[in-house]
Tab-separated table of C-alpha atoms in Angstrom:
chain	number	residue	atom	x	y	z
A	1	UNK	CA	-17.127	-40.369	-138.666
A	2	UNK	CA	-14.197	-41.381	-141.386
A	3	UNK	CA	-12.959	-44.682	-141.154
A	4	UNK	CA	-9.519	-44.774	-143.376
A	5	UNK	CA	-8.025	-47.884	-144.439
A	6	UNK	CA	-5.009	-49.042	-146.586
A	7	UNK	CA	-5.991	-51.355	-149.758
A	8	UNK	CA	-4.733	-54.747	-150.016
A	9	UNK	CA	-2.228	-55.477	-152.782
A	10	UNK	CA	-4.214	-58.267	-153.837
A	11	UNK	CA	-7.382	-57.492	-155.378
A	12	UNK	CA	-10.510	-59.405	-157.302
A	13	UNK	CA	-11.439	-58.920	-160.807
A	14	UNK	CA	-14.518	-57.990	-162.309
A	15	UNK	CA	-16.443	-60.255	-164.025
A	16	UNK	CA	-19.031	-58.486	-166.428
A	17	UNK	CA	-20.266	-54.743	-166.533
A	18	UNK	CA	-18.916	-51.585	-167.528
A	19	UNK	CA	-15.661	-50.250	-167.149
A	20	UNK	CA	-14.679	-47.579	-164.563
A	21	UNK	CA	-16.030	-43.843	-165.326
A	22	UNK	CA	-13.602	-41.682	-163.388
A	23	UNK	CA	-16.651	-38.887	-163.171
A	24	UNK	CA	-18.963	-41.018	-160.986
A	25	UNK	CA	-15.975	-41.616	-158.162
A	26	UNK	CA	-16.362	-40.315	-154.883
A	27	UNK	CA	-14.612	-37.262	-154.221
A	28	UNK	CA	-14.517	-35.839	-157.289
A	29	UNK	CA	-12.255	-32.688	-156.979
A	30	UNK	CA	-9.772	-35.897	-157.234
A	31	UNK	CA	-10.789	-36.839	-160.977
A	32	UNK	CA	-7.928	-34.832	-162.802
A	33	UNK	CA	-5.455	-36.359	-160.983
A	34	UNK	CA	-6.850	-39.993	-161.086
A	35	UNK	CA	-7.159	-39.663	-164.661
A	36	UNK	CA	-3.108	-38.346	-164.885
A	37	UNK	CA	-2.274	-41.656	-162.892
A	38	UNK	CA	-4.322	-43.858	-164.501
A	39	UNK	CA	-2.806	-42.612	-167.824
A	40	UNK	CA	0.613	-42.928	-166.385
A	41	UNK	CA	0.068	-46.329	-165.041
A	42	UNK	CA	-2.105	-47.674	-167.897
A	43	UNK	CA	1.168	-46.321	-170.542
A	44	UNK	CA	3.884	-47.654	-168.492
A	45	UNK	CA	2.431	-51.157	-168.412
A	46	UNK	CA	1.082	-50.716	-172.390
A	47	UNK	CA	4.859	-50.772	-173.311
A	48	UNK	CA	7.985	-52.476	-172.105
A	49	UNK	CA	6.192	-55.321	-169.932
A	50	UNK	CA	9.635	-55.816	-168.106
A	51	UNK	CA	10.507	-52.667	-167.556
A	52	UNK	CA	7.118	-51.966	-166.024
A	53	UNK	CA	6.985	-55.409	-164.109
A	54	UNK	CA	10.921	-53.822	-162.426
A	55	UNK	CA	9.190	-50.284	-162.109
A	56	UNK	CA	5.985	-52.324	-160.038
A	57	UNK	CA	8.341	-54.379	-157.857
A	58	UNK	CA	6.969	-57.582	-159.507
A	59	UNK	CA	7.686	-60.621	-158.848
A	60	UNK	CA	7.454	-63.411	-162.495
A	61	UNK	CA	4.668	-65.182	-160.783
A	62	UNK	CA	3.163	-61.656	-161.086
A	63	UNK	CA	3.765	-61.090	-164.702
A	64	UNK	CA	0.062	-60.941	-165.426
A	65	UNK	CA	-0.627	-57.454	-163.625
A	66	UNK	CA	1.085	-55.735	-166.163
A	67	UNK	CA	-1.198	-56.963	-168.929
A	68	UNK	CA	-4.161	-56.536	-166.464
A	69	UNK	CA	-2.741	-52.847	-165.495
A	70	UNK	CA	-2.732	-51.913	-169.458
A	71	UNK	CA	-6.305	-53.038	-169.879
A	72	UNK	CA	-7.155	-51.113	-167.061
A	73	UNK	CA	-9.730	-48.603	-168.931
A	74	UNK	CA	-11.231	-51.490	-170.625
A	75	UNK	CA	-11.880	-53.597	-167.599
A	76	UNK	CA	-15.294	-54.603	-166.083
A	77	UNK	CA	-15.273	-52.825	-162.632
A	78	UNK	CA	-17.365	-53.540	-159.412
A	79	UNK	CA	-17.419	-51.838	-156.130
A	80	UNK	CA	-14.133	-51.600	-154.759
A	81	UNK	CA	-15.502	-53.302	-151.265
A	82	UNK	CA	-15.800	-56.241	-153.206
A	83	UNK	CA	-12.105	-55.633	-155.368
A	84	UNK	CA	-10.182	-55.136	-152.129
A	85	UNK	CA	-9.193	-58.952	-150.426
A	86	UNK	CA	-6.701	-59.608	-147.948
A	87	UNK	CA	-6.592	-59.922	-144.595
A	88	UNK	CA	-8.297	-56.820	-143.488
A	89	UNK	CA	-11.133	-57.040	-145.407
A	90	UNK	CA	-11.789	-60.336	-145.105
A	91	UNK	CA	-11.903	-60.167	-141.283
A	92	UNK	CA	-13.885	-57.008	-142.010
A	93	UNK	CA	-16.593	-59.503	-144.212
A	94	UNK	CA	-17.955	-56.479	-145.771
A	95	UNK	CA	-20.353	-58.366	-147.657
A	96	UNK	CA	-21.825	-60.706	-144.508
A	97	UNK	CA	-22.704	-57.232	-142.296
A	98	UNK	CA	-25.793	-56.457	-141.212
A	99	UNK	CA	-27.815	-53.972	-143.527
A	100	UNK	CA	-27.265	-50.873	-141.087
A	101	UNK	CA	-23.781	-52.144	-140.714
A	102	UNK	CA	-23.299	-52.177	-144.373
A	103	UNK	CA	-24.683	-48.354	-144.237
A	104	UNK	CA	-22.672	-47.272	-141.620
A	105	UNK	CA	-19.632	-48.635	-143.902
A	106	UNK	CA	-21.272	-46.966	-147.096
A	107	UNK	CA	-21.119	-43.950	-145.202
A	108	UNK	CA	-18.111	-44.168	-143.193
A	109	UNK	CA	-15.091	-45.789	-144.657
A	110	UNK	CA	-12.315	-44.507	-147.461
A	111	UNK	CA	-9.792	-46.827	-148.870
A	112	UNK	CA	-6.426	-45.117	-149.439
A	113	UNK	CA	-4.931	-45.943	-153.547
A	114	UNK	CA	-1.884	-45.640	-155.173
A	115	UNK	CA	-3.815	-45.358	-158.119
A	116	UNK	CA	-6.772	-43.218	-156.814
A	117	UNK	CA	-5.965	-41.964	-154.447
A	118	UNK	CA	-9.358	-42.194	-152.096
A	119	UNK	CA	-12.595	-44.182	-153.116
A	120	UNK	CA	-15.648	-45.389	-151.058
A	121	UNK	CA	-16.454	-49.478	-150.853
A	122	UNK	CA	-19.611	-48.384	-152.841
A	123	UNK	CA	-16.851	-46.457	-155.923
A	124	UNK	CA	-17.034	-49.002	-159.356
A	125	UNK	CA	-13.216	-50.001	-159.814
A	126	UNK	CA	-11.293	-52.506	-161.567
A	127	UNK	CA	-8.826	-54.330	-160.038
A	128	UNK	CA	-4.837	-53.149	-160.506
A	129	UNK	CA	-1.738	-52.836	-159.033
A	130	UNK	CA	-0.085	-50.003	-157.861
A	131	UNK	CA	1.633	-49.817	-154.724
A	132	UNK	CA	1.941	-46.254	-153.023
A	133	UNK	CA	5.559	-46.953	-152.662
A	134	UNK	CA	6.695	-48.087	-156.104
A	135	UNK	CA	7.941	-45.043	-158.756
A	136	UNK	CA	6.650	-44.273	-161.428
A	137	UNK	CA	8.413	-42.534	-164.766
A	138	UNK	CA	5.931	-39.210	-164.691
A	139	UNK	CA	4.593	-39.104	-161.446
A	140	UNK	CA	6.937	-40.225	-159.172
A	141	UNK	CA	5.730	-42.275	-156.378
A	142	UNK	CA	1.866	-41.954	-155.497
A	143	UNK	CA	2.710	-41.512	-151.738
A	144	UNK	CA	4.151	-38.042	-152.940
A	145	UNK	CA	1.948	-37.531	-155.949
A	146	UNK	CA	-1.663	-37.822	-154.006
A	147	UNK	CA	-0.098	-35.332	-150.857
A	148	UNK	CA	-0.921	-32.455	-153.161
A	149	UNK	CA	-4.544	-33.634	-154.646
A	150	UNK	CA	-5.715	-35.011	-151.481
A	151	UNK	CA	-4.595	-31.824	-148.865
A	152	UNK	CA	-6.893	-29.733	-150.888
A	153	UNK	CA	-10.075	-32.285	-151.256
A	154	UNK	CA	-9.988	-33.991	-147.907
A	155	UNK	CA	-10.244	-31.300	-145.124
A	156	UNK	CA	-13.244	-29.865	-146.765
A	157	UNK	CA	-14.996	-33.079	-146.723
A	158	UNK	CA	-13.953	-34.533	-143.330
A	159	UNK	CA	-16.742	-33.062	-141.435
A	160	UNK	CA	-16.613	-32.706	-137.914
A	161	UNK	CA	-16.611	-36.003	-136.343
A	162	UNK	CA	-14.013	-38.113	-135.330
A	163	UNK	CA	-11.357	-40.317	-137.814
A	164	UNK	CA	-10.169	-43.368	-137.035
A	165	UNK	CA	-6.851	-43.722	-138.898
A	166	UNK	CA	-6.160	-47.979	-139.530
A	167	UNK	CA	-3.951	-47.071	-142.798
A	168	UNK	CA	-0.599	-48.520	-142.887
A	169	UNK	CA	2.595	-46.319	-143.041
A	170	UNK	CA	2.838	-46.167	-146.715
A	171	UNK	CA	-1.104	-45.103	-147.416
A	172	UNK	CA	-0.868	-42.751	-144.216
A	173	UNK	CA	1.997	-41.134	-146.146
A	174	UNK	CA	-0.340	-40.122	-149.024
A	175	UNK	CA	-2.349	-37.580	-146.493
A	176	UNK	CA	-1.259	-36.275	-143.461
A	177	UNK	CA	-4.645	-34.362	-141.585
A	178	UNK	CA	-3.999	-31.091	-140.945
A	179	UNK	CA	-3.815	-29.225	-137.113
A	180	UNK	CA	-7.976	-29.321	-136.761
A	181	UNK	CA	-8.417	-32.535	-138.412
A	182	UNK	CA	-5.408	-34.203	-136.317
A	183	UNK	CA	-7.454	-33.313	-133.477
A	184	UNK	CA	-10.019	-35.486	-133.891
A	185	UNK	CA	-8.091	-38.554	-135.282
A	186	UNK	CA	-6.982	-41.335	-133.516
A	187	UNK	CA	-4.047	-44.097	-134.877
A	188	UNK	CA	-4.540	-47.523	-133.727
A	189	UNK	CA	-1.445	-50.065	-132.898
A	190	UNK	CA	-1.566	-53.589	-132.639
A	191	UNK	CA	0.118	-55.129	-129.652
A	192	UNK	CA	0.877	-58.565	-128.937
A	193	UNK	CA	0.545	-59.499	-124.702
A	194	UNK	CA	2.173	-62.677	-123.454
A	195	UNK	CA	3.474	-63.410	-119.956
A	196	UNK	CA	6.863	-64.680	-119.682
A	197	UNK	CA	8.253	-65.677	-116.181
A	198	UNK	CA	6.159	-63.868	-114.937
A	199	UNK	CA	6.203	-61.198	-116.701
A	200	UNK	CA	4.361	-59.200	-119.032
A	201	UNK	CA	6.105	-58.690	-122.674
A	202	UNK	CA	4.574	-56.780	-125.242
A	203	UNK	CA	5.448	-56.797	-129.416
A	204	UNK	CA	4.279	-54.705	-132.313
A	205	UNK	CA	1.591	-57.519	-134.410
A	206	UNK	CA	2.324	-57.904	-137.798
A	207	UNK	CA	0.708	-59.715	-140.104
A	208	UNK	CA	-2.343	-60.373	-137.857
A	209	UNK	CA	-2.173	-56.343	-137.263
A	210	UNK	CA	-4.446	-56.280	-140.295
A	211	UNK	CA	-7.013	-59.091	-139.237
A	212	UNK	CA	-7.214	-57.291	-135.785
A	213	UNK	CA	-7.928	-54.178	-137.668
A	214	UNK	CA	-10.646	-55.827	-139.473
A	215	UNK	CA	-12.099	-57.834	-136.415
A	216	UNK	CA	-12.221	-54.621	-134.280
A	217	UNK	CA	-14.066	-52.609	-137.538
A	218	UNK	CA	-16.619	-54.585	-137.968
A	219	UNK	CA	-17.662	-54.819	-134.509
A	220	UNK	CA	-17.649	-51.079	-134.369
A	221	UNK	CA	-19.870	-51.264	-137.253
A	222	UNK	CA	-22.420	-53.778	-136.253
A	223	UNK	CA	-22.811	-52.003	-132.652
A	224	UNK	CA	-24.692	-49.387	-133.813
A	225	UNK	CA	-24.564	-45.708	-134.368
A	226	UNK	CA	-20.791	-44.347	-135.143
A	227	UNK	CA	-18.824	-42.580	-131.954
A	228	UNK	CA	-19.207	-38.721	-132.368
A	229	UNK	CA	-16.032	-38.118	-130.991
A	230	UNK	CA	-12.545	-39.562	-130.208
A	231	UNK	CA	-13.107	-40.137	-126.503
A	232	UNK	CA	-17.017	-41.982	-127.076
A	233	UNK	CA	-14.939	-44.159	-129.645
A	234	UNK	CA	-12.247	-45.204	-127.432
A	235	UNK	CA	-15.111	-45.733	-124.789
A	236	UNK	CA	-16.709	-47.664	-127.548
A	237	UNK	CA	-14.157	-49.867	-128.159
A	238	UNK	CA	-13.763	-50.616	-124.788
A	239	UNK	CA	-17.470	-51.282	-124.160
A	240	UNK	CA	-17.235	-53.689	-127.189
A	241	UNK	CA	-14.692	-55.972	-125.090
A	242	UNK	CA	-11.628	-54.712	-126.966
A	243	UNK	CA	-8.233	-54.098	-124.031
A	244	UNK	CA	-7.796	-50.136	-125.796
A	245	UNK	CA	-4.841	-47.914	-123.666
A	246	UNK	CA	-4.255	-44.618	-125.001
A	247	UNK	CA	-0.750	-44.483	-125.180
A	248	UNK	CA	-0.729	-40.964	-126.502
A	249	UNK	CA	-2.423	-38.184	-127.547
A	250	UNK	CA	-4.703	-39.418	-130.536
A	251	UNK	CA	-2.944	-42.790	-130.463
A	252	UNK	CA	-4.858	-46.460	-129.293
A	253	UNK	CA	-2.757	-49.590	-128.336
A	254	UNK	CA	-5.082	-52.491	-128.937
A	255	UNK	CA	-3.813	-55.041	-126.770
A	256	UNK	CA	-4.340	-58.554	-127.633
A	257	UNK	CA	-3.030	-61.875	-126.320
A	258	UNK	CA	-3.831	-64.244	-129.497
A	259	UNK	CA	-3.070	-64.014	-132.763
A	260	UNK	CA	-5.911	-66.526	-134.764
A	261	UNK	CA	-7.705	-64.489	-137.173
């Protein structure tokens, strides 16, 4: 089973060790084009700070990931489970799961990069900044740049089990699975239940979209053995507690009625 997630735009930095070596990356049909983004990325934010702070989106408070982008080959990395914060992954608490839980993730779950592309929590990264939806001078934007790459890498390493697609709509733009692969993948929405007069009223989740995400991961993960196919995982999901309506094909509404991370 594939579990695919979006990064978070925040991200830790590495402390001591060696920088990233683009060979010993996951998937590594993907290494050409990693190292042609990394170059373009790594050049852009080696020259005109400004213009590459305008390019990134930015803000002034974010000046620093410009110099920290430019540095990027020089950079101590770590595993990217432990690179990626935010709100998903910390509900996820990658670090406090059990030790088969932390196999099962080993095994099981791809985080989607503007900068490359697809890596495994276990892949040695640094941290960076580069949003799939931001354009870059060469390359374009990495939503369109990594459809290419990642159409002919991905299908021939997605098995046959089911995929549980929690990326959000930029990432998902990056690869979209193909007729046999969108077969056995299921998209999950976040919906918010509350009763009013009477009646119920349900809203798309935003922000805590993500922390749900996370919260309904890791129990998957610390149940045991991975669902072998879509229906045992929405079966799963329900036996885990979780209020799961399929509201079409390949698609989960997760309905919840509180928002507290």
């Amino acid at each position: 089973m594939w579990v695919l997630l979006p990064p978070s735009e925040g991200k830790a930095e590495g402390s001591t060790g060696a920088p990233v070596d683009l060979g010993t990356l996951s998937l590594p049909g993907l290494t050409a084009a990693r190292e042609r983004m990394l170059t373009e990325l790594t050049e852009l934010c080696s020259g005109d700070p400004e213009k590459a702070r305008e390019v990134l989106g930015l803000s002034e408070g974010l000046r620093g990931e410009v110099a920290r982008n430019a540095a990027l080959r020089a950079a101590p990395a770590r595993p990217a489970g432990e690179i990626y914060t935010g709100v998903l992954f910390d509900a996820l608490g990658l670090a406090s799961l059990s030790a088969a839980a932390r196999r099962r993730a080993r095994a099981s779950l791809l985080v989607f990069s503007g900068l490359w592309g697809v890596v495994r929590v276990t892949d040695r990264i640094p941290g960076y900044r580069c949003p799939a939806g931001v354009r870059l001078p060469g390359t374009g934007t990495p939503a369109a740049f990594w459809r290419g790459p990642l159409a002919e890498v991905l299908p021939a390493e997605a098995g046959r089990g089911p995929i549980l697609d929690l990326r959000s709509a930029a990432y998902a733009a990056m690869w979209r699975p193909d007729a046999d692969t969108a077969r056995r993948t299921v998209t999950v929405r976040v919906l918010l239940s509350r009763i009013v007069n009477g009646t119920e009223q349900r809203s798309v989740v935003s922000h805590f979209n993500k922390a749900t995400k996370g919260q309904l991961l890791r129990s998957l993960l610390e149940a045991g053995p991975l669902p072998r196919t879509p229906a045992k995982l929405t079966g799963a999901l329900r036996d885990l507690g979780w209020r799961v309506e399929e509201s079409a094909p390949g698609r989960l509404d997760v309905v919840i009625t509180d928002v507290a991370p």
